[in-house]
mmCIF file of C-alpha atoms in Angstrom:
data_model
loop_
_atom_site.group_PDB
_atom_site.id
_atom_site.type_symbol
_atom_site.label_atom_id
_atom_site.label_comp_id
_atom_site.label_asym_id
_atom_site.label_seq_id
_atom_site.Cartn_x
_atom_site.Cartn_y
_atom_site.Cartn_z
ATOM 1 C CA UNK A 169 70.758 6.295 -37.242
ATOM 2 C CA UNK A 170 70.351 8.302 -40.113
ATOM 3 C CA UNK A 171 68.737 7.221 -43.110
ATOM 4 C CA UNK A 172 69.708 6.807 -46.877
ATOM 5 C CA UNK A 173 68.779 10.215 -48.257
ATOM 6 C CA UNK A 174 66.271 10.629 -51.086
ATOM 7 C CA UNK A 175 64.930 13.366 -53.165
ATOM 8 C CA UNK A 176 61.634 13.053 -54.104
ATOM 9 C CA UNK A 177 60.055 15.657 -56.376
ATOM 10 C CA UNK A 178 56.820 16.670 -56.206
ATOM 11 C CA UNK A 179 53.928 19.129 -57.270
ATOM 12 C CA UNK A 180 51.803 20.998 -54.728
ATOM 13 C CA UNK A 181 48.063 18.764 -55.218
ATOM 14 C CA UNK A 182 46.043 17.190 -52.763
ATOM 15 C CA UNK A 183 47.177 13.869 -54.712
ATOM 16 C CA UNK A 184 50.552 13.871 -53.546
ATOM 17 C CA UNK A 185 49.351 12.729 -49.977
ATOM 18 C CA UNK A 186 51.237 9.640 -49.639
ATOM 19 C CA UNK A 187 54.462 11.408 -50.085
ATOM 20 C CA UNK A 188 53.894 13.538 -47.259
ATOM 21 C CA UNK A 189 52.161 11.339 -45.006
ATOM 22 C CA UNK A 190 55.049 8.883 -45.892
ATOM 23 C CA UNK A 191 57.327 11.472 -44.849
ATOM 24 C CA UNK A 192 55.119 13.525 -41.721
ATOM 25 C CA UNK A 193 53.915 9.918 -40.191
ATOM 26 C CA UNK A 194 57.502 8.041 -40.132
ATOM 27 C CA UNK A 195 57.081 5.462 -42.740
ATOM 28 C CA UNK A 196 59.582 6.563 -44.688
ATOM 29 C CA UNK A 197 62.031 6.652 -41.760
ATOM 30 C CA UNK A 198 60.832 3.326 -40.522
ATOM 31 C CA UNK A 199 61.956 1.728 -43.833
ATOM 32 C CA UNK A 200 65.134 3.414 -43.422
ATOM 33 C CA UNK A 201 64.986 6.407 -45.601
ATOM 34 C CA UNK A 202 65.293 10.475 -44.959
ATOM 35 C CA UNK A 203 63.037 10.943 -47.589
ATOM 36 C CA UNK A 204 63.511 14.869 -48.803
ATOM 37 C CA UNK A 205 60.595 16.219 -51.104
ATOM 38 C CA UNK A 206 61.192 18.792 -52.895
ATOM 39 C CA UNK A 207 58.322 20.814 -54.749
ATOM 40 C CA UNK A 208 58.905 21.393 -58.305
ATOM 41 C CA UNK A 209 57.303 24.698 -60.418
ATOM 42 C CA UNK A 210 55.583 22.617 -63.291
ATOM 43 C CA UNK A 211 55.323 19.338 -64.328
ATOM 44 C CA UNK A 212 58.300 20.017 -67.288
ATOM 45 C CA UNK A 213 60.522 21.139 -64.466
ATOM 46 C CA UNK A 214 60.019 17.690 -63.194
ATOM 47 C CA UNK A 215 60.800 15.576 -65.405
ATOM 48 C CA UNK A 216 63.675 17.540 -66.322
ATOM 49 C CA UNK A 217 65.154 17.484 -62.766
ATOM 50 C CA UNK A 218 64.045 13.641 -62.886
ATOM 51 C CA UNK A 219 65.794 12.805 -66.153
ATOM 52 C CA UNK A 220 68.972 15.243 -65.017
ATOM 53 C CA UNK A 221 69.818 13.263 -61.764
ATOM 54 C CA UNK A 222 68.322 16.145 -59.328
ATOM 55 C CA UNK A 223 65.726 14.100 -58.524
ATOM 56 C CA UNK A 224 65.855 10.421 -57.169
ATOM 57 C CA UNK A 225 62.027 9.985 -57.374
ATOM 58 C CA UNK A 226 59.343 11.922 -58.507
ATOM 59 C CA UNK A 227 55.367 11.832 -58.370
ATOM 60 C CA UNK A 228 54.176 12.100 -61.940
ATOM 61 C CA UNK A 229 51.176 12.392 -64.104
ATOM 62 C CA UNK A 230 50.373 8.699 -64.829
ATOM 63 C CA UNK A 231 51.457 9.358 -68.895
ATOM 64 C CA UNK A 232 54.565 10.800 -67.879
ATOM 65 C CA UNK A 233 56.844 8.190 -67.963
ATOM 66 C CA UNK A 234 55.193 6.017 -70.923
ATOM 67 C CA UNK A 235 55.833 9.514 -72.926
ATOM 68 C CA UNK A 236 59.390 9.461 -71.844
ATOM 69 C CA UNK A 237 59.524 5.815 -72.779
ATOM 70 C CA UNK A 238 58.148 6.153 -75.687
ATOM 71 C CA UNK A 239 59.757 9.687 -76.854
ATOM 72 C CA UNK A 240 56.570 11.346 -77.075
ATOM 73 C CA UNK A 241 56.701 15.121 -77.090
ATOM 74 C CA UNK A 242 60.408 15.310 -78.147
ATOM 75 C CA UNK A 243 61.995 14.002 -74.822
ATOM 76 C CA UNK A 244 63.369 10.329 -74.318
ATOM 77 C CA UNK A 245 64.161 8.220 -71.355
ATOM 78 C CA UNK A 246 63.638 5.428 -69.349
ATOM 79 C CA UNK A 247 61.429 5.638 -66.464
ATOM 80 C CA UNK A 248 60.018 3.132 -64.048
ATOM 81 C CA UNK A 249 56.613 3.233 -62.725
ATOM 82 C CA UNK A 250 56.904 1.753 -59.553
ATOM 83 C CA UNK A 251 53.178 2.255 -57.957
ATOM 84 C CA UNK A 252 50.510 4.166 -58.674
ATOM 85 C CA UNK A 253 49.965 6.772 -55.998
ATOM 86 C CA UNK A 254 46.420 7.755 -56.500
ATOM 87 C CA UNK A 255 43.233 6.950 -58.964
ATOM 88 C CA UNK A 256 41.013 9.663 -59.792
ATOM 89 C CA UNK A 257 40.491 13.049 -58.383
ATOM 90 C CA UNK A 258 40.210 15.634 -61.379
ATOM 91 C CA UNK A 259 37.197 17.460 -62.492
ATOM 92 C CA UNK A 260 36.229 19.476 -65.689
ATOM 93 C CA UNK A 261 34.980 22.923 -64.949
ATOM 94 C CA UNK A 262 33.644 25.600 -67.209
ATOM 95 C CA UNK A 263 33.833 29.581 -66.550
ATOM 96 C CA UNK A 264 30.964 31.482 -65.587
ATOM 97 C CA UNK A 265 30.807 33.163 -68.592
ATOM 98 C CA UNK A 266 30.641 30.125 -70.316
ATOM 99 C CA UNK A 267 28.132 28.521 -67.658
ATOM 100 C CA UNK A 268 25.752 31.558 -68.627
ATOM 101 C CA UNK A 269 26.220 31.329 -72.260
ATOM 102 C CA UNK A 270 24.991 27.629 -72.210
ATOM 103 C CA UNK A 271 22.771 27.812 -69.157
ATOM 104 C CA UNK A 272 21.217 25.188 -68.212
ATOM 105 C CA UNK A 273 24.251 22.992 -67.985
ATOM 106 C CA UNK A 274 23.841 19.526 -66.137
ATOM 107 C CA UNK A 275 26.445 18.083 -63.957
ATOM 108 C CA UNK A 276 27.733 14.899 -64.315
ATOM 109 C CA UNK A 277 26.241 13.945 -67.768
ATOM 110 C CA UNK A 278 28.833 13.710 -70.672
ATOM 111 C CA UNK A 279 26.648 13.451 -73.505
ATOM 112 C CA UNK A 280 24.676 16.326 -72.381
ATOM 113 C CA UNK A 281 27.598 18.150 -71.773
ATOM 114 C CA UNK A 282 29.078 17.861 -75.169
ATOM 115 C CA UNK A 283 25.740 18.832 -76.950
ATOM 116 C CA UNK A 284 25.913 21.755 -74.858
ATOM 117 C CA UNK A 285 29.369 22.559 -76.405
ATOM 118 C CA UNK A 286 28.656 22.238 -79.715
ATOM 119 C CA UNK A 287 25.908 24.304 -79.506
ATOM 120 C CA UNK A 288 28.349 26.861 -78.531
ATOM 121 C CA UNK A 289 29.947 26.973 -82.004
ATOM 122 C CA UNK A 290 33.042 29.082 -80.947
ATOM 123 C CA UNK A 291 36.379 27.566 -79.673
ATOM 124 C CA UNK A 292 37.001 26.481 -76.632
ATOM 125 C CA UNK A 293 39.988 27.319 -75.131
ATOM 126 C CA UNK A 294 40.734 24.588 -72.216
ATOM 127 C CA UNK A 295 43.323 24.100 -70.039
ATOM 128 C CA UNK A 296 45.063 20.829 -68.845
ATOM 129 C CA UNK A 297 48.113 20.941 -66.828
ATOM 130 C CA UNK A 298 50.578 19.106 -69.022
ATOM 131 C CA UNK A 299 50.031 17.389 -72.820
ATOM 132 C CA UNK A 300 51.116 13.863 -71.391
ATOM 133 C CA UNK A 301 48.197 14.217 -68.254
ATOM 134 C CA UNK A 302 45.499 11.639 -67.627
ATOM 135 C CA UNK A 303 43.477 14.921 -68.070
ATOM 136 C CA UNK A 304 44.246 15.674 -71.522
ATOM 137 C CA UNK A 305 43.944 12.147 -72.353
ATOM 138 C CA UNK A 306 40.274 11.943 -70.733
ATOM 139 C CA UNK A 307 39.507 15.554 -72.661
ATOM 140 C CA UNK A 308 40.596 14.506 -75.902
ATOM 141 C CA UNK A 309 38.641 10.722 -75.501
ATOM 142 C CA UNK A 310 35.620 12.518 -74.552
ATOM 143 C CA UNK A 311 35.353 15.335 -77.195
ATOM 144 C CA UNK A 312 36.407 12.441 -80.164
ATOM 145 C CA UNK A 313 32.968 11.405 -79.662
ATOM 146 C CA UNK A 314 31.796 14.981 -80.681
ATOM 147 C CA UNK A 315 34.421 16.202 -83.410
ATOM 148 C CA UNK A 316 32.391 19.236 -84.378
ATOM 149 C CA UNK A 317 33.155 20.489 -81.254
ATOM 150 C CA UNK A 318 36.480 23.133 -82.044
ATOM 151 C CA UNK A 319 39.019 23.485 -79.239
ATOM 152 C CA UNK A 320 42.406 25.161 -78.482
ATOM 153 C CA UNK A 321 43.952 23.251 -75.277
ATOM 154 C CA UNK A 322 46.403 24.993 -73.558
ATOM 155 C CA UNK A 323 49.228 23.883 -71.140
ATOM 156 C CA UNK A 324 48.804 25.692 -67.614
ATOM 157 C CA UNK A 325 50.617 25.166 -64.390
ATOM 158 C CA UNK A 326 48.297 23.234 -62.043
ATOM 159 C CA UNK A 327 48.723 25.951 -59.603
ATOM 160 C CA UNK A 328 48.324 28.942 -61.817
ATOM 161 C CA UNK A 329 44.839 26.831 -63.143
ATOM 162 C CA UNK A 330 42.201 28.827 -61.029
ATOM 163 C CA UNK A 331 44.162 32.300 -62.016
ATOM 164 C CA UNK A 332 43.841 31.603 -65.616
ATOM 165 C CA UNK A 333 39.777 30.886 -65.882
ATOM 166 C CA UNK A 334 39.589 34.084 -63.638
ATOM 167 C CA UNK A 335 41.730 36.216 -65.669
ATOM 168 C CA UNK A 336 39.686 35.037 -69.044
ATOM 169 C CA UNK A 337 42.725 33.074 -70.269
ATOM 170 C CA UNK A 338 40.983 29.830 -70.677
ATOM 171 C CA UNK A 339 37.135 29.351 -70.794
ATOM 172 C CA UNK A 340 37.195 25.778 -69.502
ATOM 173 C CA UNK A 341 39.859 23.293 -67.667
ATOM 174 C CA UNK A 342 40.533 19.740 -66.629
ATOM 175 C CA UNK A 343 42.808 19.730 -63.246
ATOM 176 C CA UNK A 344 43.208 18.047 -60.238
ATOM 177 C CA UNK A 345 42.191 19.208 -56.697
ATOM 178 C CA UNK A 346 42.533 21.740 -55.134
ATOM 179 C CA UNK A 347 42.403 23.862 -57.795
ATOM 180 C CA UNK A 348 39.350 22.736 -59.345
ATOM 181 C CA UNK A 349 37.730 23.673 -55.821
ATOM 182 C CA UNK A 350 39.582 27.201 -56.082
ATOM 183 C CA UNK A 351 38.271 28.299 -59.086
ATOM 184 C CA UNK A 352 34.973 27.699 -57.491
ATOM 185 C CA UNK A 353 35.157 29.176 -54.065
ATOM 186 C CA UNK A 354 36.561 32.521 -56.450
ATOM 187 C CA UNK A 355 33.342 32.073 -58.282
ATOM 188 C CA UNK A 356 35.120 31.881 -61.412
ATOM 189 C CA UNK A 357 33.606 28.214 -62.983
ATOM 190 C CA UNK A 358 31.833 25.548 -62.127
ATOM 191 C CA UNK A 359 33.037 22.550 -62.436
ATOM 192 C CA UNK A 360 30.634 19.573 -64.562
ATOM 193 C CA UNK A 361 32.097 16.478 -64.577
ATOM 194 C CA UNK A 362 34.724 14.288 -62.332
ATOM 195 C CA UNK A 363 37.104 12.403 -64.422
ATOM 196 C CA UNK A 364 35.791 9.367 -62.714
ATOM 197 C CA UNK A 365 32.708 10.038 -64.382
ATOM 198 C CA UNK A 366 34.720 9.704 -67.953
ATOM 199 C CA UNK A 367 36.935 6.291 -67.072
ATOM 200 C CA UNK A 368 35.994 5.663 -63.180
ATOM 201 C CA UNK A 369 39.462 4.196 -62.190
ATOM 202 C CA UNK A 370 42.030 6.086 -64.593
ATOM 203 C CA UNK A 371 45.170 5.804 -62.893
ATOM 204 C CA UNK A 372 46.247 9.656 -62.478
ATOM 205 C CA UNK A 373 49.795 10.136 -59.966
ATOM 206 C CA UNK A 374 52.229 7.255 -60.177
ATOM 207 C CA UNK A 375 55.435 7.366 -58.346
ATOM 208 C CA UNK A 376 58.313 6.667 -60.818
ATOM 209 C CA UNK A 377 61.861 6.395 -61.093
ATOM 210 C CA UNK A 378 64.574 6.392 -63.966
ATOM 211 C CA UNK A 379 65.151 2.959 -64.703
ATOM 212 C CA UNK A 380 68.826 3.135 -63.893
ATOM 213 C CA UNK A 381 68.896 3.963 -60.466
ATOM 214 C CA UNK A 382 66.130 1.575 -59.644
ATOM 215 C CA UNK A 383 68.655 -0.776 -61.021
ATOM 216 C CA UNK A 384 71.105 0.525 -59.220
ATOM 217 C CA UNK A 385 69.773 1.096 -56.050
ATOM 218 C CA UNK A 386 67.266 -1.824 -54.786
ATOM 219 C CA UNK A 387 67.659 -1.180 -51.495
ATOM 220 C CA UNK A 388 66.222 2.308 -51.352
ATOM 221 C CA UNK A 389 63.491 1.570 -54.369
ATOM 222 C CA UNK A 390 62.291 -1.108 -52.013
ATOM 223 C CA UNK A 391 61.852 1.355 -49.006
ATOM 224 C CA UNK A 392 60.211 3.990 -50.797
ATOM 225 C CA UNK A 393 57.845 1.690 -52.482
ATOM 226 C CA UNK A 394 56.460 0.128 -48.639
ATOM 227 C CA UNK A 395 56.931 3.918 -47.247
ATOM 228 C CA UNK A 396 54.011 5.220 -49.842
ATOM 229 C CA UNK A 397 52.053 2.010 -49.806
ATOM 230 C CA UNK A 398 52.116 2.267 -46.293
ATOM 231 C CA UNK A 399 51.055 5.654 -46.506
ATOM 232 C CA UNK A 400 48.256 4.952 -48.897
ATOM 233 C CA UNK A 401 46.758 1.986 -47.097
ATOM 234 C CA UNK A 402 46.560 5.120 -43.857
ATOM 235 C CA UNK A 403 44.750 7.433 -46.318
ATOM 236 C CA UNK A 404 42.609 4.820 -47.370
ATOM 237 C CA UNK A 405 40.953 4.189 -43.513
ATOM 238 C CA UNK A 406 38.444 6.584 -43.929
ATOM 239 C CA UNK A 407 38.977 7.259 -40.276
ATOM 240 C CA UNK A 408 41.928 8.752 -40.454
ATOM 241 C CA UNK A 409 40.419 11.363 -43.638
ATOM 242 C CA UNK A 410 39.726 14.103 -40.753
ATOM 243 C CA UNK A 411 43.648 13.915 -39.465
ATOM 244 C CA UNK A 412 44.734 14.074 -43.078
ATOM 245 C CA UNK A 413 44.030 16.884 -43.903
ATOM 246 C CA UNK A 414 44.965 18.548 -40.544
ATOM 247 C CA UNK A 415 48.500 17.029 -40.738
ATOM 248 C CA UNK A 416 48.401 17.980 -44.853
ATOM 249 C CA UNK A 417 47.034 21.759 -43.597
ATOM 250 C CA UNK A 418 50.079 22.196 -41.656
ATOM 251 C CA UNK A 419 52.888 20.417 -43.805
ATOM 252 C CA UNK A 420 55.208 22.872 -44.998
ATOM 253 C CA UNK A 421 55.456 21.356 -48.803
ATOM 254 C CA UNK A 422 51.684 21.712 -49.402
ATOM 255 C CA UNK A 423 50.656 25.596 -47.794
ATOM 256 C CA UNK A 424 47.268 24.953 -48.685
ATOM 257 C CA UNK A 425 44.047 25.443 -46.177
ATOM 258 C CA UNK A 426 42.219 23.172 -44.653
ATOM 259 C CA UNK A 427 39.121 24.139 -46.361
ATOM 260 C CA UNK A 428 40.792 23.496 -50.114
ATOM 261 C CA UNK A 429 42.474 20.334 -48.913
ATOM 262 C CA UNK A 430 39.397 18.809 -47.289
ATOM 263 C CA UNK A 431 36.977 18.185 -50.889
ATOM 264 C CA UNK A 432 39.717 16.086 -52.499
ATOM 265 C CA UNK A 433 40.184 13.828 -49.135
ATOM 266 C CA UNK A 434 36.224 13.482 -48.359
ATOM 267 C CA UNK A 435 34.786 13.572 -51.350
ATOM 268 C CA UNK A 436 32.792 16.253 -50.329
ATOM 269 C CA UNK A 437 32.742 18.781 -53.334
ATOM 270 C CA UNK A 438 31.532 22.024 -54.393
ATOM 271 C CA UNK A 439 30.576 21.771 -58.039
ATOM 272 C CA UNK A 440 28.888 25.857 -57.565
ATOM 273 C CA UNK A 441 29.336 28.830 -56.181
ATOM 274 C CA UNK A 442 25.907 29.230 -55.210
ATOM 275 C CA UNK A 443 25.088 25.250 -53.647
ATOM 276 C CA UNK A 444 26.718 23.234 -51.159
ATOM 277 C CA UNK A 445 29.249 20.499 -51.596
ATOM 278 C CA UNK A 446 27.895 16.951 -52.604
ATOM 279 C CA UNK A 447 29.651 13.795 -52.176
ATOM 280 C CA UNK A 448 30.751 12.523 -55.511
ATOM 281 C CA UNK A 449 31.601 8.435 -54.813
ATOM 282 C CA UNK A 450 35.368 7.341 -55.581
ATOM 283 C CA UNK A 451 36.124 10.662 -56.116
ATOM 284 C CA UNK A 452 40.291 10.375 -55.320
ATOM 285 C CA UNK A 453 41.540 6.967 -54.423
ATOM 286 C CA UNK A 454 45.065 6.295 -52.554
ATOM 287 C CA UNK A 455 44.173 2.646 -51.438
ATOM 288 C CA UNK A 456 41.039 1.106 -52.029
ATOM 289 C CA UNK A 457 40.566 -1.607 -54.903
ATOM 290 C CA UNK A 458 44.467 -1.894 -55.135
ATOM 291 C CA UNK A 459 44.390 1.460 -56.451
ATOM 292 C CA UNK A 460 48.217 1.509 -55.967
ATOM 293 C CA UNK A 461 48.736 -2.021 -58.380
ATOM 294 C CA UNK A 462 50.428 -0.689 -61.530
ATOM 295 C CA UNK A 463 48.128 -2.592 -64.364
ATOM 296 C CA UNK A 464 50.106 -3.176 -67.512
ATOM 297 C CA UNK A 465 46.885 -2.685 -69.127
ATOM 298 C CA UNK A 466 46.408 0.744 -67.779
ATOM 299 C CA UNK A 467 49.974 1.451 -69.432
ATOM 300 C CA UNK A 468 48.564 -0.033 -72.648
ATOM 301 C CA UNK A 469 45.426 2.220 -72.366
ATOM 302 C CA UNK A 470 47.405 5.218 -72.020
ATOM 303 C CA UNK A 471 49.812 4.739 -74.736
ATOM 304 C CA UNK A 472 46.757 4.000 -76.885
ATOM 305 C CA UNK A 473 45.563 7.138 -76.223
ATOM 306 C CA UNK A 474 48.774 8.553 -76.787
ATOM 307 C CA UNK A 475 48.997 7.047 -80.692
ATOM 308 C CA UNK A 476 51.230 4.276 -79.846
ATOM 309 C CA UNK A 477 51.869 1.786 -82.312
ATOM 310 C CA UNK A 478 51.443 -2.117 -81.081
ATOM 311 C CA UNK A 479 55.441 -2.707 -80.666
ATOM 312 C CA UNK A 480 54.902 0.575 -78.403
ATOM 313 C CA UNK A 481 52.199 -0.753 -76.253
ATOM 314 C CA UNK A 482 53.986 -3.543 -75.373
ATOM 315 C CA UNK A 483 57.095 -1.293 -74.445
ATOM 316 C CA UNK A 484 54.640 0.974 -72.334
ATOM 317 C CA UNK A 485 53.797 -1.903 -70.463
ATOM 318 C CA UNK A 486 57.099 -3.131 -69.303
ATOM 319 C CA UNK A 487 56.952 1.131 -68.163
ATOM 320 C CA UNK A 488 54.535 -0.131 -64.984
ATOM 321 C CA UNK A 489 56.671 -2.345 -63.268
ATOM 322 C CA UNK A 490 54.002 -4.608 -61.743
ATOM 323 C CA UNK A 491 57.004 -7.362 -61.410
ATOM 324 C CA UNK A 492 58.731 -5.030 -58.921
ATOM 325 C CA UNK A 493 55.511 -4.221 -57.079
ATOM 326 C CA UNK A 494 55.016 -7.940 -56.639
ATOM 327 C CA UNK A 495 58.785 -8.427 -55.241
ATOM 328 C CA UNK A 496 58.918 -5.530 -53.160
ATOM 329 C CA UNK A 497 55.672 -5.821 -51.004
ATOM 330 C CA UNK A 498 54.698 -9.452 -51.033
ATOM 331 C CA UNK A 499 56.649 -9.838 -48.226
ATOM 332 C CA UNK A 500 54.218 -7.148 -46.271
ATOM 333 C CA UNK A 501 51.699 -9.404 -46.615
ATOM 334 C CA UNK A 502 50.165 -7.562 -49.347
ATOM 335 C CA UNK A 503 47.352 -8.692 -51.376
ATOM 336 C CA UNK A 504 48.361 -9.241 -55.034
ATOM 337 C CA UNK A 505 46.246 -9.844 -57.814
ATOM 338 C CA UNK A 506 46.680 -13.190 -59.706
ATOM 339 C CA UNK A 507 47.287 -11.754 -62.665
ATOM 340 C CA UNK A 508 49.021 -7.650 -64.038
ATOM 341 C CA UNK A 509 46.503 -7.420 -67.066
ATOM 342 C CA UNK A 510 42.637 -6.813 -67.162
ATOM 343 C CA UNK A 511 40.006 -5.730 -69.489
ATOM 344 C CA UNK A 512 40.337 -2.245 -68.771
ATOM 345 C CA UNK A 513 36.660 -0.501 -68.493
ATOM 346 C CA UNK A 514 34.727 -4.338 -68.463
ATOM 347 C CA UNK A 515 33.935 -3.750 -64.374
ATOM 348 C CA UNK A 516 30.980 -1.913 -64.094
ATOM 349 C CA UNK A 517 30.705 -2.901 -60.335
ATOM 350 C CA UNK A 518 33.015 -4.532 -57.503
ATOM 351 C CA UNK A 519 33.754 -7.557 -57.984
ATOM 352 C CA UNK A 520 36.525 -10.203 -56.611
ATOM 353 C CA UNK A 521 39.045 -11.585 -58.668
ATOM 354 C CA UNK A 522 41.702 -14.098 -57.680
ATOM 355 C CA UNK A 523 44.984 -12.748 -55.311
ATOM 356 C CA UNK A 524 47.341 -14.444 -53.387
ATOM 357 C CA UNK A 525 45.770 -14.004 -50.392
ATOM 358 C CA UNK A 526 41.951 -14.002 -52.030
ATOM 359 C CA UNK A 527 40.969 -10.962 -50.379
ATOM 360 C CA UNK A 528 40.904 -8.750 -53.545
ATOM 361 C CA UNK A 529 37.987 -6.953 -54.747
ATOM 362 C CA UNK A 530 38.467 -4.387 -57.829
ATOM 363 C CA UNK A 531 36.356 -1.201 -57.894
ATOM 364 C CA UNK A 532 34.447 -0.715 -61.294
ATOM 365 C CA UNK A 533 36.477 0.836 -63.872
ATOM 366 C CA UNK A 534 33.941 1.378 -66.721
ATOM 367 C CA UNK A 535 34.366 4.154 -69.465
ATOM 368 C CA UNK A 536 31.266 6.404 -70.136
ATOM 369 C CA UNK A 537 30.306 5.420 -73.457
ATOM 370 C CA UNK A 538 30.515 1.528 -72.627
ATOM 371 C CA UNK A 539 33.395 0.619 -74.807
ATOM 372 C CA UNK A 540 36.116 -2.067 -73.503
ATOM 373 C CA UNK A 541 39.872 -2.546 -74.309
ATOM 374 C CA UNK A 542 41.919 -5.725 -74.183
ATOM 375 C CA UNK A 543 45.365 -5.606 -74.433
ATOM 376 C CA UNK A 544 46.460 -9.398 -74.003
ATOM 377 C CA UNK A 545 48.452 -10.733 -76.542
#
């Protein structure tokens, strides 16, 4: 029998594994859907084809549809968040040239990092894939605790990324994998801090929807939300990390290599040219600490960061559709968390809350310079 036919858009990262293992694995056909994914140029040509009707679904950047929602950047429309498809998994690099001009340059400290910059004096040209991006948003929190620092931040095509440090076109960037692990293996930059290392669960694909034809189609929003959590509970087995990224090495929507696929999946990352990979803890997160739960108070976070007003926040929030979550898989069995707000950044280890099946333990989601936000209310 065939199934009801989907288009799913989607941009060519490591991060947009539970689409294709959704699709390459049968859980997409097992809920009843042909799911068709279709790659997309930039992440402007999909939300376009998203908001124009080409596009059923689409993986986004986590701000995405809270900048729709909220008309932010000049473009309006209503857009569901339906999960969140993976936490983490971006790094900062810096060119060589830029490396040598500041040398030594620590990895993994912020505060360091930023003295470093400032003693730099010049601009910093840095690029981030899209102006709504988890990235920008974790760039721009980080440097407002050093405002001296001057930068330029330029919009680049994930893809084109690793080109543009190369080519001299940006000294610095803040993308997701693989082409954070690219521009290293061309010996182009090194890359200095994870964005875990910034916020260490900041919510950064979520698979969204327009509003409408969630509305209007229940049936199919249902089946593609238990195809991808099905998909990300698989990625999560760290068992199964070695087939990953054989059956993502040979899908024809990725045509990526093993060997740039594999860092993102295992954690196992080269931060230099000239060292080996290290393994860099939480570093991209499809299942674990109900990574896929859409927190309202992650969509308040971001459209704080975005400069959202308070009547704003709380229309950002009703953006993550934790209510739909909550219908569509609690009859898997899934565990749900007893409530769709937290303290977002007051976790600084694992710890179990209360779920419906009292199983649930969240991951720390702490913020690098200690601060906490509370959106209740």
């Amino acid at each position: 029998m065939k199934g009801h036919v989907l288009n799913c858009g989607y941009l060519p990262l490591v991060d947009c594994a539970p689409l294709l293992i959704a699709k390459e694995l049968g859980f997409a056909a097992e809920e009843g859907l042909d799911l068709r994914l279709i790659k997309q140029p930039s992440w402007s040509a999909l939300r376009d084809n998203l908001i124009l009707g080409q596009l059923d679904a689409a993986q986004m950047l986590a701000p995405m549809p809270i900048a729709l929602r909220l008309g932010i950047g000049g473009v309006r429309a209503d857009v569901d968040v339906l999960s969140v498809l993976s936490v983490n998994g971006t790094v900062f690099g810096l060119s060589q040239a830029l490396i040598s001009a500041l040398a030594p340059v620590p990895y993994g400290d912020p505060d360091a990092i930023l003295a470093k910059l400032a003693q730099h004096g010049k601009t910093l040209r840095i690029g981030v894939p899209f102006h709504a991006s988890t990235h920008r948003l974790l760039l721009s929190y980080l440097l407002a605790r050093c405002p001296d620092i001057k930068t330029d931040v330029i919009t680049v095509p994930p893809p084109r990324m690793a080109a543009a440090i190369a080519d001299g076109q940006v000294d610095a960037f803040w993308v997701g994998e693989p082409w954070g692990s690219v521009a290293v293996k061309n010996n182009a930059a090194a890359i200095v801090l994870t964005g875990s290392q910034i916020w260490s669960f900041a919510p950064e694909k979520v698979l969204a929807a327009r509003s409408n034809w969630v509305t209007d189609n229940p049936e199919p929003t249902r089946a593609l939300m238990r195809a991808t959590y099905k998909a990300g509970q698989w990625l999560g087995q760290r068992s199964n990390a070695a087939l990953a990224v054989d059956i993502l090495a040979r899908s024809e929507h990725l045509d990526l290599t093993d060997d740039l696929i594999d860092p993102g999946i295992s954690g196992e990352v080269t931060l230099d040219p000239t060292i080996g990979p290290r393994h860099i803890d939480n570093f991209l997160l499809f299942f674990r600490n109900a990574s896929q739960f859409p927190w309202r108070s992650q969509a308040a976070w971001i459209a704080t960061q975005l400069g959202a007003d308070d009547n704003s926040i709380a229309e950002a929030k009703r953006c993550f559709r934790s209510d739909l979550y909550r219908e569509n898989l609690g009859s898997l069995g899934v565990d749900l968390p007893g409530a769709s707000e937290k303290v977002e950044g007051a976790l600084a280890h694992e710890t179990a809350v209360a779920s419906t099946r009292g199983n649930m333990i969240l991951g720390p989601d702490a913020f690098f310079d200690g601060k906490t936000f509370d959106f209740h209310g």
